[in-house]
PDB file of C-alpha atoms and ligand atoms in Angstrom:
ATOM      1  CA  MET L   1       9.921  17.675  17.726  1.00  0.00           C
ATOM      2  CA  ILE L   2       7.285  16.851  15.487  1.00  0.00           C
ATOM      3  CA  ARG L   3       6.866  13.409  13.265  1.00  0.00           C
ATOM      4  CA  GLU L   4       4.284  13.053  11.140  1.00  0.00           C
ATOM      5  CA  THR L   5       1.974  10.163  11.497  1.00  0.00           C
ATOM      6  CA  ILE L   6      -1.231   8.779  10.317  1.00  0.00           C
ATOM      7  CA  VAL L   7      -3.885   8.925  12.930  1.00  0.00           C
ATOM      8  CA  THR L   8      -6.744   6.653  12.916  1.00  0.00           C
ATOM      9  CA  THR L   9     -10.391   7.335  14.837  1.00  0.00           C
ATOM     10  CA  VAL L  10     -13.666   6.163  14.912  1.00  0.00           C
ATOM     11  CA  GLY L  11     -16.906   8.068  15.202  1.00  0.00           C
ATOM     12  CA  ALA L  12     -19.580   7.883  17.501  1.00  0.00           C
ATOM     13  CA  ASP L  13     -21.444   5.744  14.621  1.00  0.00           C
ATOM     14  CA  GLY L  14     -18.566   3.614  14.562  1.00  0.00           C
ATOM     15  CA  ALA L  15     -17.033   4.780  10.992  1.00  0.00           C
ATOM     16  CA  VAL L  16     -13.110   4.749  11.277  1.00  0.00           C
ATOM     17  CA  HIS L  17     -11.016   8.097   9.754  1.00  0.00           C
ATOM     18  CA  ILE L  18      -7.513   7.985   9.052  1.00  0.00           C
ATOM     19  CA  ALA L  19      -5.681  11.263   8.491  1.00  0.00           C
ATOM     20  CA  PRO L  20      -2.406  12.652   8.367  1.00  0.00           C
ATOM     21  CA  PHE L  21      -1.128  14.875  11.566  1.00  0.00           C
ATOM     22  CA  GLY L  22       2.018  16.066  12.767  1.00  0.00           C
ATOM     23  CA  ILE L  23       2.216  14.657  16.625  1.00  0.00           C
ATOM     24  CA  THR L  24       4.266  16.748  18.610  1.00  0.00           C
ATOM     25  CA  GLU L  25       6.297  14.923  21.146  1.00  0.00           C
ATOM     26  CA  GLU L  26       6.047  17.042  24.346  1.00  0.00           C
ATOM     27  CA  GLU L  27       7.253  15.965  27.831  1.00  0.00           C
ATOM     28  CA  THR L  28       3.807  15.131  29.159  1.00  0.00           C
ATOM     29  CA  GLY L  29       3.322  12.680  26.169  1.00  0.00           C
ATOM     30  CA  PRO L  30       2.046  13.516  22.445  1.00  0.00           C
ATOM     31  CA  VAL L  31      -0.031  16.305  21.208  1.00  0.00           C
ATOM     32  CA  ILE L  32      -2.394  16.783  18.585  1.00  0.00           C
ATOM     33  CA  ALA L  33      -3.272  19.905  17.165  1.00  0.00           C
ATOM     34  CA  PRO L  34      -6.232  19.496  14.685  1.00  0.00           C
ATOM     35  CA  PHE L  35      -7.483  23.142  12.395  1.00  0.00           C
ATOM     36  CA  ARG L  36     -11.302  23.524  12.433  1.00  0.00           C
ATOM     37  CA  PRO L  37     -13.299  21.560  11.353  1.00  0.00           C
ATOM     38  CA  SER L  38     -11.783  18.435  11.353  1.00  0.00           C
ATOM     39  CA  VAL L  39     -13.266  14.757  11.646  1.00  0.00           C
ATOM     40  CA  THR L  40     -10.054  13.651  13.412  1.00  0.00           C
ATOM     41  CA  LEU L  41     -11.364  16.507  16.373  1.00  0.00           C
ATOM     42  CA  ASP L  42     -14.983  15.269  16.228  1.00  0.00           C
ATOM     43  CA  ASN L  43     -14.113  11.742  17.036  1.00  0.00           C
ATOM     44  CA  LEU L  44     -11.477  12.718  19.881  1.00  0.00           C
ATOM     45  CA  GLU L  45     -13.942  14.446  21.516  1.00  0.00           C
ATOM     46  CA  ALA L  46     -16.723  11.391  20.952  1.00  0.00           C
ATOM     47  CA  THR L  47     -14.052   8.429  21.948  1.00  0.00           C
ATOM     48  CA  GLY L  48     -11.544  10.221  23.520  1.00  0.00           C
ATOM     49  CA  ALA L  49      -9.067   8.016  21.753  1.00  0.00           C
ATOM     50  CA  ALA L  50      -6.995   7.471  18.570  1.00  0.00           C
ATOM     51  CA  VAL L  51      -3.969   5.428  17.188  1.00  0.00           C
ATOM     52  CA  ILE L  52      -1.148   7.058  15.903  1.00  0.00           C
ATOM     53  CA  ASN L  53       0.241   5.303  12.844  1.00  0.00           C
ATOM     54  CA  LEU L  54       3.957   5.181  12.145  1.00  0.00           C
ATOM     55  CA  THR L  55       4.050   4.387   8.617  1.00  0.00           C
ATOM     56  CA  ASP L  56       6.950   4.462   5.572  1.00  0.00           C
ATOM     57  CA  ASP L  57       4.140   3.883   3.172  1.00  0.00           C
ATOM     58  CA  VAL L  58       4.091   7.390   1.872  1.00  0.00           C
ATOM     59  CA  ARG L  59       0.847   6.228  -0.539  1.00  0.00           C
ATOM     60  CA  ILE L  60      -1.555   6.067   2.913  1.00  0.00           C
ATOM     61  CA  PHE L  61      -0.048  10.295   3.505  1.00  0.00           C
ATOM     62  CA  ALA L  62      -0.571  11.102  -0.380  1.00  0.00           C
ATOM     63  CA  GLY L  63      -3.533   8.662  -0.679  1.00  0.00           C
ATOM     64  CA  CYS L  64      -5.648  10.758   2.478  1.00  0.00           C
ATOM     65  CA  LEU L  65      -4.613  14.388   0.328  1.00  0.00           C
ATOM     66  CA  THR L  66      -6.031  13.154  -2.530  1.00  0.00           C
ATOM     67  CA  GLY L  67      -9.232  11.186  -2.215  1.00  0.00           C
ATOM     68  CA  ARG L  68      -8.150   7.721  -1.245  1.00  0.00           C
ATOM     69  CA  ARG L  69      -8.414   7.186   2.458  1.00  0.00           C
ATOM     70  CA  ASP L  70      -9.572   3.164   1.933  1.00  0.00           C
ATOM     71  CA  TRP L  71      -6.513   1.872   3.478  1.00  0.00           C
ATOM     72  CA  PRO L  72      -6.919  -1.283   5.591  1.00  0.00           C
ATOM     73  CA  THR L  73      -7.242  -1.707   9.292  1.00  0.00           C
ATOM     74  CA  ARG L  74      -7.520  -4.123  11.819  1.00  0.00           C
ATOM     75  CA  PRO L  75      -8.951  -3.447  15.406  1.00  0.00           C
ATOM     76  CA  ALA L  76      -7.067  -1.744  18.068  1.00  0.00           C
ATOM     77  CA  THR L  77      -5.551  -3.935  21.491  1.00  0.00           C
ATOM     78  CA  VAL L  78      -6.633  -1.697  24.327  1.00  0.00           C
ATOM     79  CA  VAL L  79      -8.925   1.234  22.778  1.00  0.00           C
ATOM     80  CA  THR L  80     -11.551   1.569  20.508  1.00  0.00           C
ATOM     81  CA  GLY L  81      -9.896   2.196  17.420  1.00  0.00           C
ATOM     82  CA  ARG L  82      -8.302   0.748  14.474  1.00  0.00           C
ATOM     83  CA  VAL L  83      -4.809  -0.160  13.395  1.00  0.00           C
ATOM     84  CA  LEU L  84      -3.198   0.904   9.967  1.00  0.00           C
ATOM     85  CA  GLU L  85      -1.887  -2.959   8.629  1.00  0.00           C
ATOM     86  CA  GLY L  86       0.868  -0.663   7.287  1.00  0.00           C
ATOM     87  CA  ALA L  87       2.279   0.525  10.072  1.00  0.00           C
ATOM     88  CA  LEU L  88       5.589   0.077  11.095  1.00  0.00           C
ATOM     89  CA  ALA L  89       4.301   0.722  14.837  1.00  0.00           C
ATOM     90  CA  HIS L  90       1.465   2.194  16.442  1.00  0.00           C
ATOM     91  CA  ARG L  91       0.498   4.128  19.597  1.00  0.00           C
ATOM     92  CA  GLU L  92      -2.798   3.772  21.368  1.00  0.00           C
ATOM     93  CA  VAL L  93      -3.702   6.606  23.227  1.00  0.00           C
ATOM     94  CA  ARG L  94      -6.418   8.721  25.366  1.00  0.00           C
ATOM     95  CA  VAL L  95      -7.438  12.145  25.406  1.00  0.00           C
ATOM     96  CA  ALA L  96      -5.934  13.423  28.967  1.00  0.00           C
ATOM     97  CA  ALA L  97      -6.459  17.260  28.468  1.00  0.00           C
ATOM     98  CA  ARG L  98      -7.792  19.265  26.311  1.00  0.00           C
ATOM     99  CA  GLU L  99      -6.780  23.522  25.520  1.00  0.00           C
ATOM    100  CA  ASP L 100      -9.812  25.331  23.805  1.00  0.00           C
ATOM    101  CA  ASP L 101      -8.890  27.405  20.853  1.00  0.00           C
ATOM    102  CA  PRO L 102     -11.488  29.165  18.183  1.00  0.00           C
ATOM    103  CA  ALA L 103      -8.925  27.566  15.049  1.00  0.00           C
ATOM    104  CA  ARG L 104      -6.819  24.761  16.160  1.00  0.00           C
ATOM    105  CA  PRO L 105      -7.495  22.926  19.713  1.00  0.00           C
ATOM    106  CA  ARG L 106      -4.874  20.681  21.022  1.00  0.00           C
ATOM    107  CA  PHE L 107      -4.899  17.651  22.471  1.00  0.00           C
ATOM    108  CA  ARG L 108      -2.766  16.018  25.152  1.00  0.00           C
ATOM    109  CA  LEU L 109      -2.680  12.514  24.688  1.00  0.00           C
ATOM    110  CA  THR L 110      -1.730   9.794  27.494  1.00  0.00           C
ATOM    111  CA  VAL L 111      -0.050   6.420  25.412  1.00  0.00           C
ATOM    112  CA  VAL L 112      -2.118   3.441  27.164  1.00  0.00           C
ATOM    113  CA  HIS L 113      -0.400   0.500  24.766  1.00  0.00           C
ATOM    114  CA  GLU L 114       2.329   0.661  21.747  1.00  0.00           C
ATOM    115  CA  GLU L 115       3.511  -2.040  19.414  1.00  0.00           C
ATOM    116  CA  THR L 116       6.445  -2.554  16.545  1.00  0.00           C
ATOM    117  CA  HIS L 117       5.384  -4.825  13.671  1.00  0.00           C
ATOM    118  CA  ALA L 118       7.923  -4.085  11.628  1.00  0.00           C
ATOM    119  CA  PRO L 119      11.619  -2.533  11.687  1.00  0.00           C
ATOM    120  CA  PHE L 120      12.833   1.058  10.661  1.00  0.00           C
ATOM    121  CA  ARG L 121      14.277   0.376   7.306  1.00  0.00           C
ATOM    122  CA  GLY L 122      16.282   3.909   6.791  1.00  0.00           C
ATOM    123  CA  PHE L 123      15.549   7.491   5.464  1.00  0.00           C
ATOM    124  CA  ASN L 124      14.871   7.439   2.102  1.00  0.00           C
ATOM    125  CA  ARG L 125      14.623  10.880   0.395  1.00  0.00           C
ATOM    126  CA  ALA L 126      11.624  10.110  -1.971  1.00  0.00           C
ATOM    127  CA  GLN L 127       9.056   9.491   1.290  1.00  0.00           C
ATOM    128  CA  ALA L 128      10.518  12.625   2.566  1.00  0.00           C
ATOM    129  CA  ALA L 129       9.619  14.418  -0.626  1.00  0.00           C
ATOM    130  CA  VAL L 130       6.484  12.813  -0.965  1.00  0.00           C
ATOM    131  CA  VAL L 131       5.413  13.788   2.304  1.00  0.00           C
ATOM    132  CA  GLU L 132       6.956  17.540   1.792  1.00  0.00           C
ATOM    133  CA  ALA L 133       4.410  17.757  -1.181  1.00  0.00           C
ATOM    134  CA  ALA L 134       1.535  16.244   0.399  1.00  0.00           C
ATOM    135  CA  ILE L 135       1.842  19.508   2.566  1.00  0.00           C
ATOM    136  CA  LEU L 136       2.152  21.498  -0.189  1.00  0.00           C
ATOM    137  CA  VAL L 137      -0.810  19.933  -1.574  1.00  0.00           C
ATOM    138  CA  SER L 138      -2.985  20.483   1.619  1.00  0.00           C
ATOM    139  CA  ARG L 139      -1.657  24.260   1.366  1.00  0.00           C
ATOM    140  CA  LEU L 140      -2.502  25.141  -2.151  1.00  0.00           C
ATOM    141  CA  HIS L 141      -4.923  27.645  -1.766  1.00  0.00           C
ATOM    142  CA  MET L 142      -2.513  29.240   0.448  1.00  0.00           C
ATOM    143  CA  LEU L 143       0.339  29.342  -1.980  1.00  0.00           C
ATOM    144  CA  ALA L 144       1.534  31.526  -4.738  1.00  0.00           C
ATOM    145  CA  PRO L 145       2.087  29.891  -8.158  1.00  0.00           C
ATOM    146  CA  GLU L 146       5.887  30.309  -8.342  1.00  0.00           C
ATOM    147  CA  LYS L 147       6.401  29.013  -4.921  1.00  0.00           C
ATOM    148  CA  ILE L 148       3.737  25.650  -5.795  1.00  0.00           C
ATOM    149  CA  GLU L 149       6.734  25.549  -8.796  1.00  0.00           C
ATOM    150  CA  SER L 150       9.669  25.665  -7.257  1.00  0.00           C
ATOM    151  CA  GLU L 151       9.060  23.160  -4.284  1.00  0.00           C
ATOM    152  CA  ILE L 152       8.278  20.722  -6.747  1.00  0.00           C
ATOM    153  CA  ALA L 153      11.389  21.155  -8.576  1.00  0.00           C
ATOM    154  CA  TYR L 154      13.440  20.853  -6.214  1.00  0.00           C
ATOM    155  CA  LEU L 155      11.186  17.714  -4.335  1.00  0.00           C
ATOM    156  CA  ALA L 156      10.973  15.539  -7.871  1.00  0.00           C
ATOM    157  CA  ILE L 157      14.876  15.581  -7.462  1.00  0.00           C
ATOM    158  CA  ALA L 158      14.961  12.954  -4.808  1.00  0.00           C
ATOM    159  CA  VAL L 159      12.245  11.219  -6.479  1.00  0.00           C
ATOM    160  CA  GLU L 160      13.689  11.000  -9.569  1.00  0.00           C
ATOM    161  CA  LYS L 161      16.560   9.502  -7.897  1.00  0.00           C
ATOM    162  CA  THR L 162      15.553   7.930  -4.723  1.00  0.00           C
ATOM    163  CA  ALA L 163      12.068   6.547  -5.120  1.00  0.00           C
ATOM    164  CA  GLY L 164      10.572   2.836  -5.471  1.00  0.00           C
ATOM    165  CA  PRO L 165       7.100   2.174  -6.666  1.00  0.00           C
ATOM    166  CA  ARG L 166       4.893   3.227  -3.686  1.00  0.00           C
ATOM    167  CA  GLU L 167       6.890   6.546  -3.491  1.00  0.00           C
ATOM    168  CA  ARG L 168       6.351   6.703  -7.220  1.00  0.00           C
ATOM    169  CA  GLU L 169       2.588   6.045  -7.088  1.00  0.00           C
ATOM    170  CA  ALA L 170       2.520   8.519  -4.387  1.00  0.00           C
ATOM    171  CA  TRP L 171       3.948  11.106  -6.164  1.00  0.00           C
ATOM    172  CA  GLY L 172       1.877  10.890  -9.149  1.00  0.00           C
ATOM    173  CA  TRP L 173      -1.557  11.148  -7.145  1.00  0.00           C
ATOM    174  CA  LEU L 174      -0.261  14.481  -5.657  1.00  0.00           C
ATOM    175  CA  MET L 175       1.369  15.353  -9.264  1.00  0.00           C
ATOM    176  CA  GLU L 176      -2.300  14.786 -10.668  1.00  0.00           C
ATOM    177  CA  ARG L 177      -3.833  16.900  -7.684  1.00  0.00           C
ATOM    178  CA  VAL L 178      -1.830  19.776  -8.285  1.00  0.00           C
ATOM    179  CA  ALA L 179      -2.366  19.644 -12.018  1.00  0.00           C
ATOM    180  CA  ASP L 180      -6.006  19.819 -11.636  1.00  0.00           C
ATOM    181  CA  TYR L 181      -5.810  23.019  -9.149  1.00  0.00           C
ATOM    182  CA  LYS L 182      -3.379  24.614 -11.950  1.00  0.00           C
ATOM    183  CA  ALA L 183      -6.258  23.984 -14.463  1.00  0.00           C
ATOM    184  CA  GLY L 184      -9.036  25.068 -11.847  1.00  0.00           C
ATOM    185  CA  HIS L 185      -6.753  28.469 -11.504  1.00  0.00           C
ATOM    186  CA  ALA L 186      -6.048  28.981 -15.381  1.00  0.00           C
ATOM    187  CA  LYS L 187      -9.632  28.380 -16.131  1.00  0.00           C
ATOM    188  CA  ALA L 188     -10.615  30.759 -13.296  1.00  0.00           C
ATOM    189  CA  ALA L 189      -8.420  33.375 -14.410  1.00  0.00           C
ATOM    190  CA  GLY L 190      -9.079  33.192 -17.904  1.00  0.00           C
TER     191      GLY L 190
HETATM  192  C1  FMN B   1       2.195  15.198   6.652  1.00  0.00           C
HETATM  193  C2  FMN B   1       1.065  15.977   7.023  1.00  0.00           C
HETATM  194  C3  FMN B   1       0.906  16.837   8.316  1.00  0.00           C
HETATM  195  C4  FMN B   1      -0.289  17.430   8.659  1.00  0.00           C
HETATM  196  N1  FMN B   1      -0.656  17.781  10.193  1.00  0.00           N
HETATM  197  C5  FMN B   1      -1.766  18.399  10.548  1.00  0.00           C
HETATM  198  C6  FMN B   1      -1.775  18.830  11.953  1.00  0.00           C
HETATM  199  O1  FMN B   1      -1.026  18.855  12.671  1.00  0.00           O
HETATM  200  N2  FMN B   1      -3.433  19.386  12.127  1.00  0.00           N
HETATM  201  C7  FMN B   1      -4.315  19.381  10.988  1.00  0.00           C
HETATM  202  O2  FMN B   1      -4.919  20.218  11.278  1.00  0.00           O
HETATM  203  N3  FMN B   1      -4.213  19.025   9.754  1.00  0.00           N
HETATM  204  C8  FMN B   1      -2.856  18.480   9.526  1.00  0.00           C
HETATM  205  N4  FMN B   1      -2.358  18.137   8.355  1.00  0.00           N
HETATM  206  C9  FMN B   1      -3.768  18.036   7.361  1.00  0.00           C
HETATM  207  C10 FMN B   1      -4.877  16.927   7.428  1.00  0.00           C
HETATM  208  O3  FMN B   1      -4.259  15.682   7.300  1.00  0.00           O
HETATM  209  C11 FMN B   1      -6.026  16.997   7.025  1.00  0.00           C
HETATM  210  O4  FMN B   1      -6.575  18.761   6.596  1.00  0.00           O
HETATM  211  C12 FMN B   1      -6.839  16.170   7.283  1.00  0.00           C
HETATM  212  O5  FMN B   1      -7.553  15.795   5.905  1.00  0.00           O
HETATM  213  C13 FMN B   1      -7.316  16.836   8.677  1.00  0.00           C
HETATM  214  O6  FMN B   1      -9.056  16.425   8.585  1.00  0.00           O
HETATM  215  P1  FMN B   1     -10.082  15.761   8.996  1.00  0.00           P
HETATM  216  O7  FMN B   1      -9.546  15.139  10.590  1.00  0.00           O
HETATM  217  O8  FMN B   1     -11.192  16.121   8.830  1.00  0.00           O
HETATM  218  O9  FMN B   1      -9.547  14.767   8.263  1.00  0.00           O
HETATM  219  C14 FMN B   1      -1.707  17.135   7.835  1.00  0.00           C
HETATM  220  C15 FMN B   1      -1.198  16.704   6.449  1.00  0.00           C
HETATM  221  C16 FMN B   1      -0.252  15.923   6.154  1.00  0.00           C
HETATM  222  C17 FMN B   1       0.019  15.440   4.622  1.00  0.00           C
END
């Protein structure tokens, strides 16, 4: 199973880095697989630690994909790292093993501490749609224009029907990015 999370890491220089990552739950524990190049990958190698944040604030997913990476954090409890203020729960992890790969190395992680901060409030279709749209935005260069159009038209239904203010704001940032991409594409073609 893969859970969509926000991973926070700290660089050798102490700089905090925030990025969405799908975390695979394996029998041995969580696994993260960053495509190269990746600041998260560099930080995992530098510190051997990370914080996996579970949040329903989808602005953080959309924000990280649209240049809004500055989300409030506080120090982690056990590892050298930071916890997102918007996290419903978090897990502090250390790198247990590393499987090298030229494109996408895998890090097997050991959970050394976990905390719950707020309850799960139930599924929301607009939140799921924003996460899907964030993944779409991270792959725009790999997708045909018709595919982008049809996926967005479908996801927009859930946003129109079920979004609250946070979901609408996140959706707006992603749609701006798609519009910029399409405008850039049209210019290059013309
Ligand atoms: C929901 C979601 C899941 C993602 N999962 C991954 C992942 O498993 N591996 C990856 O390399 N990038 C993933 N991405 C894209 C990264 O968040 C993005 O490329 C990020 O900037 C990673 O690079 P960085 O470590 O340099 O920030 C995901 C994006 C989203 C929106």
